[in-house]
PDB file of C-alpha atoms in Angstrom:
ATOM      1  CA  GLU H   1      58.611  34.420   7.640  1.00 82.00           C
ATOM      2  CA  ASP H   2      58.138  33.214   4.399  1.00 87.00           C
ATOM      3  CA  GLN H   3      57.791  35.765   1.410  1.00 92.00           C
ATOM      4  CA  VAL H   4      57.217  35.933  -2.373  1.00 95.00           C
ATOM      5  CA  THR H   5      56.839  39.213  -4.151  1.00 96.00           C
ATOM      6  CA  GLN H   6      54.989  39.102  -8.133  1.00 97.00           C
ATOM      7  CA  SER H   7      56.353  41.504 -10.533  1.00 97.00           C
ATOM      8  CA  PRO H   8      54.574  43.556 -12.556  1.00 97.00           C
ATOM      9  CA  GLU H   9      51.033  43.443 -10.306  1.00 95.00           C
ATOM     10  CA  ALA H  10      49.536  43.902 -13.850  1.00 97.00           C
ATOM     11  CA  LEU H  11      50.311  43.378 -17.295  1.00 98.00           C
ATOM     12  CA  ARG H  12      48.471  44.254 -19.941  1.00 98.00           C
ATOM     13  CA  LEU H  13      50.048  42.167 -23.675  1.00 98.00           C
ATOM     14  CA  GLN H  14      48.247  42.199 -27.404  1.00 98.00           C
ATOM     15  CA  GLU H  15      48.197  38.812 -28.282  1.00 98.00           C
ATOM     16  CA  GLY H  16      51.362  37.153 -29.717  1.00 97.00           C
ATOM     17  CA  GLU H  17      53.809  39.228 -27.982  1.00 97.00           C
ATOM     18  CA  SER H  18      55.494  36.764 -25.414  1.00 98.00           C
ATOM     19  CA  SER H  19      56.662  37.429 -21.905  1.00 98.00           C
ATOM     20  CA  SER H  20      58.205  37.004 -18.738  1.00 98.00           C
ATOM     21  CA  LEU H  21      56.020  37.245 -14.626  1.00 98.00           C
ATOM     22  CA  ASN H  22      58.571  37.276 -11.758  1.00 98.00           C
ATOM     23  CA  CYS H  23      58.226  35.331  -8.463  1.00 98.00           C
ATOM     24  CA  SER H  24      61.156  36.280  -6.217  1.00 98.00           C
ATOM     25  CA  TYR H  25      60.591  34.686  -2.334  1.00 96.00           C
ATOM     26  CA  THR H  26      62.346  33.975   0.439  1.00 93.00           C
ATOM     27  CA  VAL H  27      61.285  30.804   2.267  1.00 89.00           C
ATOM     28  CA  SER H  28      63.770  29.428   5.660  1.00 84.00           C
ATOM     29  CA  GLY H  29      62.956  25.403   3.541  1.00 85.00           C
ATOM     30  CA  LEU H  30      61.630  25.576  -0.066  1.00 88.00           C
ATOM     31  CA  ARG H  31      59.980  22.151  -0.653  1.00 88.00           C
ATOM     32  CA  GLY H  32      57.665  23.872  -3.506  1.00 92.00           C
ATOM     33  CA  LEU H  33      57.138  26.920  -5.526  1.00 95.00           C
ATOM     34  CA  PHE H  34      53.885  26.423  -7.285  1.00 96.00           C
ATOM     35  CA  TRP H  35      52.065  28.584  -9.569  1.00 97.00           C
ATOM     36  CA  TYR H  36      48.691  28.676 -10.581  1.00 97.00           C
ATOM     37  CA  ARG H  37      46.746  30.159 -12.100  1.00 97.00           C
ATOM     38  CA  GLN H  38      43.197  31.981 -10.655  1.00 95.00           C
ATOM     39  CA  ASP H  39      40.143  33.523 -13.357  1.00 95.00           C
ATOM     40  CA  PRO H  40      37.383  36.372 -11.837  1.00 91.00           C
ATOM     41  CA  GLY H  41      35.441  34.136  -8.500  1.00 89.00           C
ATOM     42  CA  LYS H  42      37.173  30.945  -9.233  1.00 92.00           C
ATOM     43  CA  GLY H  43      39.713  29.225  -6.880  1.00 93.00           C
ATOM     44  CA  PRO H  44      43.151  28.878  -7.739  1.00 95.00           C
ATOM     45  CA  GLU H  45      44.626  26.022 -10.601  1.00 94.00           C
ATOM     46  CA  PHE H  46      47.749  24.381 -10.028  1.00 94.00           C
ATOM     47  CA  LEU H  47      49.592  24.851 -13.169  1.00 96.00           C
ATOM     48  CA  PHE H  48      52.903  22.992 -12.063  1.00 94.00           C
ATOM     49  CA  THR H  49      55.853  22.819  -8.956  1.00 94.00           C
ATOM     50  CA  LEU H  50      59.454  23.224  -9.345  1.00 96.00           C
ATOM     51  CA  TYR H  51      61.384  21.872  -7.089  1.00 93.00           C
ATOM     52  CA  SER H  52      65.093  22.775  -6.674  1.00 93.00           C
ATOM     53  CA  ALA H  53      67.108  25.843  -8.752  1.00 94.00           C
ATOM     54  CA  GLY H  54      67.619  25.136 -12.275  1.00 96.00           C
ATOM     55  CA  GLU H  55      64.293  22.469 -13.111  1.00 97.00           C
ATOM     56  CA  GLU H  56      61.807  23.710 -15.659  1.00 97.00           C
ATOM     57  CA  LYS H  57      58.164  22.235 -16.463  1.00 97.00           C
ATOM     58  CA  GLU H  58      56.792  23.007 -20.234  1.00 97.00           C
ATOM     59  CA  LYS H  59      52.778  23.532 -20.535  1.00 94.00           C
ATOM     60  CA  GLU H  60      51.470  25.242 -23.828  1.00 95.00           C
ATOM     61  CA  ARG H  61      52.222  28.365 -23.683  1.00 97.00           C
ATOM     62  CA  LEU H  62      53.274  28.890 -19.840  1.00 98.00           C
ATOM     63  CA  LYS H  63      57.298  27.785 -18.951  1.00 98.00           C
ATOM     64  CA  ALA H  64      58.101  27.543 -15.308  1.00 98.00           C
ATOM     65  CA  THR H  65      61.296  28.205 -14.789  1.00 98.00           C
ATOM     66  CA  LEU H  66      63.326  27.621 -11.429  1.00 97.00           C
ATOM     67  CA  THR H  67      66.819  30.174  -9.189  1.00 95.00           C
ATOM     68  CA  LYS H  68      67.674  29.921  -5.911  1.00 92.00           C
ATOM     69  CA  LYS H  69      65.944  33.544  -4.925  1.00 94.00           C
ATOM     70  CA  GLU H  70      62.972  33.188  -8.662  1.00 97.00           C
ATOM     71  CA  SER H  71      60.778  31.762 -10.545  1.00 98.00           C
ATOM     72  CA  PHE H  72      59.438  33.546 -14.052  1.00 98.00           C
ATOM     73  CA  LEU H  73      56.542  32.542 -15.348  1.00 98.00           C
ATOM     74  CA  HIS H  74      57.313  32.542 -19.234  1.00 98.00           C
ATOM     75  CA  ILE H  75      54.412  32.886 -22.090  1.00 98.00           C
ATOM     76  CA  THR H  76      55.275  32.531 -25.297  1.00 98.00           C
ATOM     77  CA  ALA H  77      52.986  34.006 -28.422  1.00 98.00           C
ATOM     78  CA  PRO H  78      49.827  34.569 -25.844  1.00 97.00           C
ATOM     79  CA  LYS H  79      46.255  34.260 -26.738  1.00 98.00           C
ATOM     80  CA  PRO H  80      43.068  35.636 -25.509  1.00 97.00           C
ATOM     81  CA  GLU H  81      42.928  32.638 -23.407  1.00 97.00           C
ATOM     82  CA  ASP H  82      45.645  33.307 -21.184  1.00 98.00           C
ATOM     83  CA  SER H  83      43.986  35.967 -19.580  1.00 98.00           C
ATOM     84  CA  ALA H  84      44.413  35.472 -15.857  1.00 97.00           C
ATOM     85  CA  THR H  85      45.469  35.711 -12.263  1.00 96.00           C
ATOM     86  CA  TYR H  86      48.502  34.432 -12.382  1.00 97.00           C
ATOM     87  CA  LEU H  87      49.216  33.727  -8.652  1.00 97.00           C
ATOM     88  CA  CYS H  88      52.938  31.730  -7.323  1.00 97.00           C
ATOM     89  CA  ALA H  89      53.737  30.231  -3.701  1.00 95.00           C
ATOM     90  CA  VAL H  90      56.166  28.428  -1.971  1.00 93.00           C
ATOM     91  CA  ARG H  91      55.815  25.831  -0.064  1.00 89.00           C
ATOM     92  CA  SER H  92      58.505  26.159   3.647  1.00 83.00           C
ATOM     93  CA  THR H  93      59.791  22.848   5.397  1.00 77.00           C
ATOM     94  CA  GLY H  94      57.092  24.187   8.198  1.00 66.00           C
ATOM     95  CA  GLY H  95      56.265  21.531  10.544  1.00 61.00           C
ATOM     96  CA  TYR H  96      52.439  21.729   8.717  1.00 63.00           C
ATOM     97  CA  GLN H  97      53.631  21.751   4.773  1.00 68.00           C
ATOM     98  CA  LYS H  98      52.898  26.264   5.538  1.00 76.00           C
ATOM     99  CA  VAL H  99      52.337  27.315   1.462  1.00 86.00           C
ATOM    100  CA  THR H 100      52.665  30.945   1.312  1.00 89.00           C
ATOM    101  CA  PHE H 101      50.787  33.358  -1.684  1.00 93.00           C
ATOM    102  CA  GLY H 102      52.134  36.127  -3.092  1.00 94.00           C
ATOM    103  CA  THR H 103      49.992  38.468  -4.511  1.00 93.00           C
ATOM    104  CA  GLY H 104      49.593  37.859  -8.209  1.00 95.00           C
ATOM    105  CA  THR H 105      49.979  39.394 -11.753  1.00 97.00           C
ATOM    106  CA  LYS H 106      47.004  40.063 -13.681  1.00 96.00           C
ATOM    107  CA  LEU H 107      47.278  39.982 -17.144  1.00 98.00           C
ATOM    108  CA  GLN H 108      45.640  40.689 -19.625  1.00 98.00           C
ATOM    109  CA  VAL H 109      46.508  39.055 -23.593  1.00 98.00           C
ATOM    110  CA  ILE H 110      44.215  41.930 -25.919  1.00 97.00           C
ATOM    111  CA  PRO H 111      43.435  39.822 -29.629  1.00 96.00           C
TER     112      PRO H 111
ATOM    113  CA  SER B   1      40.299  10.718  -7.587  1.00 73.00           C
ATOM    114  CA  GLN B   2      40.021  13.777  -5.336  1.00 75.00           C
ATOM    115  CA  THR B   3      37.402  16.521  -5.336  1.00 88.00           C
ATOM    116  CA  ILE B   4      37.288  19.512  -3.117  1.00 92.00           C
ATOM    117  CA  HIS B   5      33.764  20.792  -2.472  1.00 93.00           C
ATOM    118  CA  GLN B   6      32.990  24.024  -1.579  1.00 94.00           C
ATOM    119  CA  TRP B   7      29.079  26.294  -0.879  1.00 90.00           C
ATOM    120  CA  PRO B   8      27.865  28.330  -1.338  1.00 92.00           C
ATOM    121  CA  ALA B   9      29.101  29.753  -4.110  1.00 92.00           C
ATOM    122  CA  THR B  10      28.327  33.648  -2.926  1.00 94.00           C
ATOM    123  CA  LEU B  11      26.330  34.916   0.301  1.00 96.00           C
ATOM    124  CA  VAL B  12      25.060  38.220   1.243  1.00 97.00           C
ATOM    125  CA  GLN B  13      25.564  39.053   5.797  1.00 97.00           C
ATOM    126  CA  PRO B  14      23.827  41.704   7.246  1.00 97.00           C
ATOM    127  CA  VAL B  15      26.848  43.085  10.196  1.00 97.00           C
ATOM    128  CA  GLY B  16      26.144  40.659  13.318  1.00 97.00           C
ATOM    129  CA  SER B  17      24.647  37.642  10.992  1.00 97.00           C
ATOM    130  CA  PRO B  18      26.875  34.172  12.157  1.00 97.00           C
ATOM    131  CA  LEU B  19      29.114  32.734   9.342  1.00 96.00           C
ATOM    132  CA  SER B  20      29.179  28.913   8.274  1.00 96.00           C
ATOM    133  CA  LEU B  21      31.042  27.868   4.893  1.00 96.00           C
ATOM    134  CA  GLU B  22      31.385  24.275   4.455  1.00 95.00           C
ATOM    135  CA  CYS B  23      33.907  22.500   2.535  1.00 96.00           C
ATOM    136  CA  THR B  24      34.123  18.303   1.381  1.00 95.00           C
ATOM    137  CA  VAL B  25      37.013  16.711   0.090  1.00 94.00           C
ATOM    138  CA  GLU B  26      36.112  13.322  -1.504  1.00 91.00           C
ATOM    139  CA  GLY B  27      39.561  10.733  -1.977  1.00 87.00           C
ATOM    140  CA  THR B  28      41.568  11.126   0.396  1.00 85.00           C
ATOM    141  CA  SER B  29      41.158  10.113   3.169  1.00 84.00           C
ATOM    142  CA  ASN B  30      43.499  12.107   7.120  1.00 84.00           C
ATOM    143  CA  PRO B  31      44.525  15.710   4.388  1.00 89.00           C
ATOM    144  CA  ASN B  32      45.930  17.976   5.453  1.00 90.00           C
ATOM    145  CA  LEU B  33      42.816  21.033   4.524  1.00 93.00           C
ATOM    146  CA  TYR B  34      43.230  25.141   5.013  1.00 94.00           C
ATOM    147  CA  TRP B  35      40.704  27.822   4.906  1.00 95.00           C
ATOM    148  CA  TYR B  36      42.524  30.623   3.339  1.00 94.00           C
ATOM    149  CA  ARG B  37      40.403  34.007   2.556  1.00 95.00           C
ATOM    150  CA  GLN B  38      41.256  36.419  -0.398  1.00 93.00           C
ATOM    151  CA  ALA B  39      40.771  40.996  -0.604  1.00 85.00           C
ATOM    152  CA  ALA B  40      40.609  42.769  -3.089  1.00 76.00           C
ATOM    153  CA  GLY B  41      44.400  43.535  -4.414  1.00 71.00           C
ATOM    154  CA  ARG B  42      45.937  41.609  -1.721  1.00 76.00           C
ATOM    155  CA  GLY B  43      47.545  37.471  -2.189  1.00 83.00           C
ATOM    156  CA  LEU B  44      45.989  34.654  -0.437  1.00 91.00           C
ATOM    157  CA  GLN B  45      46.057  34.723   3.643  1.00 90.00           C
ATOM    158  CA  LEU B  46      45.694  31.863   5.686  1.00 90.00           C
ATOM    159  CA  LEU B  47      43.690  31.618   7.599  1.00 93.00           C
ATOM    160  CA  PHE B  48      43.633  27.791   9.011  1.00 93.00           C
ATOM    161  CA  TYR B  49      44.827  24.724   8.791  1.00 90.00           C
ATOM    162  CA  SER B  50      43.984  21.540   9.977  1.00 92.00           C
ATOM    163  CA  VAL B  51      45.833  17.921  10.363  1.00 89.00           C
ATOM    164  CA  GLY B  52      43.426  16.000  11.442  1.00 91.00           C
ATOM    165  CA  ILE B  53      39.403  15.636  13.490  1.00 94.00           C
ATOM    166  CA  GLY B  54      39.400  18.143  16.471  1.00 92.00           C
ATOM    167  CA  GLN B  55      42.912  19.831  15.830  1.00 92.00           C
ATOM    168  CA  ILE B  56      42.293  23.289  13.666  1.00 92.00           C
ATOM    169  CA  SER B  57      45.346  26.248  14.483  1.00 89.00           C
ATOM    170  CA  SER B  58      45.047  29.764  13.024  1.00 87.00           C
ATOM    171  CA  GLU B  59      47.304  31.628  12.115  1.00 80.00           C
ATOM    172  CA  VAL B  60      46.087  34.819  12.315  1.00 77.00           C
ATOM    173  CA  PRO B  61      44.045  36.092  15.272  1.00 68.00           C
ATOM    174  CA  GLN B  62      40.412  36.886  14.525  1.00 78.00           C
ATOM    175  CA  ASN B  63      36.361  37.015  14.338  1.00 88.00           C
ATOM    176  CA  LEU B  64      36.551  33.620  13.010  1.00 94.00           C
ATOM    177  CA  SER B  65      36.479  29.751  13.810  1.00 95.00           C
ATOM    178  CA  ALA B  66      36.927  26.621  12.727  1.00 96.00           C
ATOM    179  CA  SER B  67      36.598  23.520  12.883  1.00 96.00           C
ATOM    180  CA  ARG B  68      36.768  19.461  11.912  1.00 96.00           C
ATOM    181  CA  PRO B  69      33.576  17.296  13.000  1.00 95.00           C
ATOM    182  CA  GLN B  70      35.093  14.225  10.645  1.00 94.00           C
ATOM    183  CA  ASP B  71      37.734  13.410   8.494  1.00 93.00           C
ATOM    184  CA  ARG B  72      36.648  15.214   5.094  1.00 93.00           C
ATOM    185  CA  GLN B  73      34.657  18.818   6.645  1.00 95.00           C
ATOM    186  CA  PHE B  74      36.378  21.420   7.232  1.00 96.00           C
ATOM    187  CA  ILE B  75      34.333  24.277   8.784  1.00 97.00           C
ATOM    188  CA  LEU B  76      34.504  28.199   8.899  1.00 96.00           C
ATOM    189  CA  SER B  77      32.392  29.940  11.138  1.00 96.00           C
ATOM    190  CA  SER B  78      31.404  33.471  13.408  1.00 96.00           C
ATOM    191  CA  LYS B  79      29.233  34.026  15.233  1.00 95.00           C
ATOM    192  CA  LYS B  80      28.945  38.348  14.554  1.00 96.00           C
ATOM    193  CA  LEU B  81      30.613  38.530  11.086  1.00 96.00           C
ATOM    194  CA  LEU B  82      32.140  42.189  11.173  1.00 95.00           C
ATOM    195  CA  LEU B  83      31.853  44.246   7.892  1.00 94.00           C
ATOM    196  CA  SER B  84      35.991  43.851   7.371  1.00 92.00           C
ATOM    197  CA  ASP B  85      34.987  39.703   7.128  1.00 93.00           C
ATOM    198  CA  SER B  86      34.342  40.633   3.658  1.00 93.00           C
ATOM    199  CA  GLY B  87      36.493  38.268   0.940  1.00 94.00           C
ATOM    200  CA  PHE B  88      36.828  34.921  -1.234  1.00 95.00           C
ATOM    201  CA  TYR B  89      37.800  32.701   0.726  1.00 97.00           C
ATOM    202  CA  LEU B  90      38.823  29.404   0.069  1.00 96.00           C
ATOM    203  CA  CYS B  91      39.392  26.210   1.565  1.00 96.00           C
ATOM    204  CA  ALA B  92      42.144  23.420   0.242  1.00 94.00           C
ATOM    205  CA  TRP B  93      43.458  20.355   0.347  1.00 91.00           C
ATOM    206  CA  ASN B  94      47.405  19.492   0.730  1.00 85.00           C
ATOM    207  CA  SER B  95      48.470  16.469  -1.559  1.00 80.00           C
ATOM    208  CA  ASN B  96      52.608  15.403  -1.345  1.00 73.00           C
ATOM    209  CA  THR B  97      52.777  17.950  -3.883  1.00 77.00           C
ATOM    210  CA  GLU B  98      50.484  20.835  -4.596  1.00 84.00           C
ATOM    211  CA  LEU B  99      46.848  22.023  -3.048  1.00 87.00           C
ATOM    212  CA  PHE B 100      44.200  21.669  -4.822  1.00 91.00           C
ATOM    213  CA  PHE B 101      41.484  24.496  -3.997  1.00 94.00           C
ATOM    214  CA  GLY B 102      37.659  24.758  -4.457  1.00 94.00           C
ATOM    215  CA  SER B 103      36.045  26.670  -6.289  1.00 94.00           C
ATOM    216  CA  GLY B 104      35.656  29.177  -3.326  1.00 95.00           C
ATOM    217  CA  THR B 105      32.451  31.248  -1.411  1.00 95.00           C
ATOM    218  CA  GLN B 106      32.278  35.281  -2.036  1.00 95.00           C
ATOM    219  CA  LEU B 107      31.054  37.068   1.239  1.00 96.00           C
ATOM    220  CA  SER B 108      29.725  39.823   0.703  1.00 96.00           C
ATOM    221  CA  VAL B 109      29.016  41.753   4.866  1.00 96.00           C
ATOM    222  CA  LEU B 110      26.655  45.328   4.275  1.00 96.00           C
TER     223      LEU B 110
END
C-alpha cells in the first residue's frame, strides 16, 4: 500500500527565515510526486510534479527536490502570503493512476 | 483550458437527510474523475473514482455512493447522512501530469 508521511505537522517561521518541509513516501511504482498548496476552505492548488530522483523544480520562493525515498519543499525567505498547508502526494502505477496524499504541513509565516 | 466546477460551497444537513453533491468538468473529454474527503487533521481520503460513464469504483466502504451519468459529470450521494459524513469534499480531474481540484464543499451534518 502506498504511503506518504509529511513532517513537521506545523511550522512557524519569521518572515525571511528559510526552511524545508519533508515528504517521505513508499510506493510500488512512482509515476509522479506532487506538491500542492491549500488555503483554508479551498481546494488544493497545484505547485510541482517531480518524476525521478535528482529532479528539482522552482517557483518563486519554492523549490522542490526528489530522492528515491523522500521529497523536500524548500522555502527561501518566506513571506506572510506563503502561509498555507502544503500537501505532498504520490501517483503510483495502479490501473487508475491512484494518487495518495499526506496529511500536510501547516506553515505560518509571521511578519 | 480545463476547469472543474463543484457545488454547493457549503452545506448544513441534519442526520438522516439525503445528500447530492455535483461536479462538472469543462475543456476535456473522457476525464478520470475522483471524489476525495478531507477531515480535520487528516489527509485527503479517496472515496470514489471513475474512468467513464457509469463506471464507478469505491475505495472504502461507507455510507456514500457516486454516479457518473454524463462524461463530464460526477455526483456524490447519500440516502441518509451520518454525523461521521461531515467533512470537506473535493472533486478532482486527473490529467496525465497532475490532479486538478474543484473548490470543495464543506459539509456539516448536525
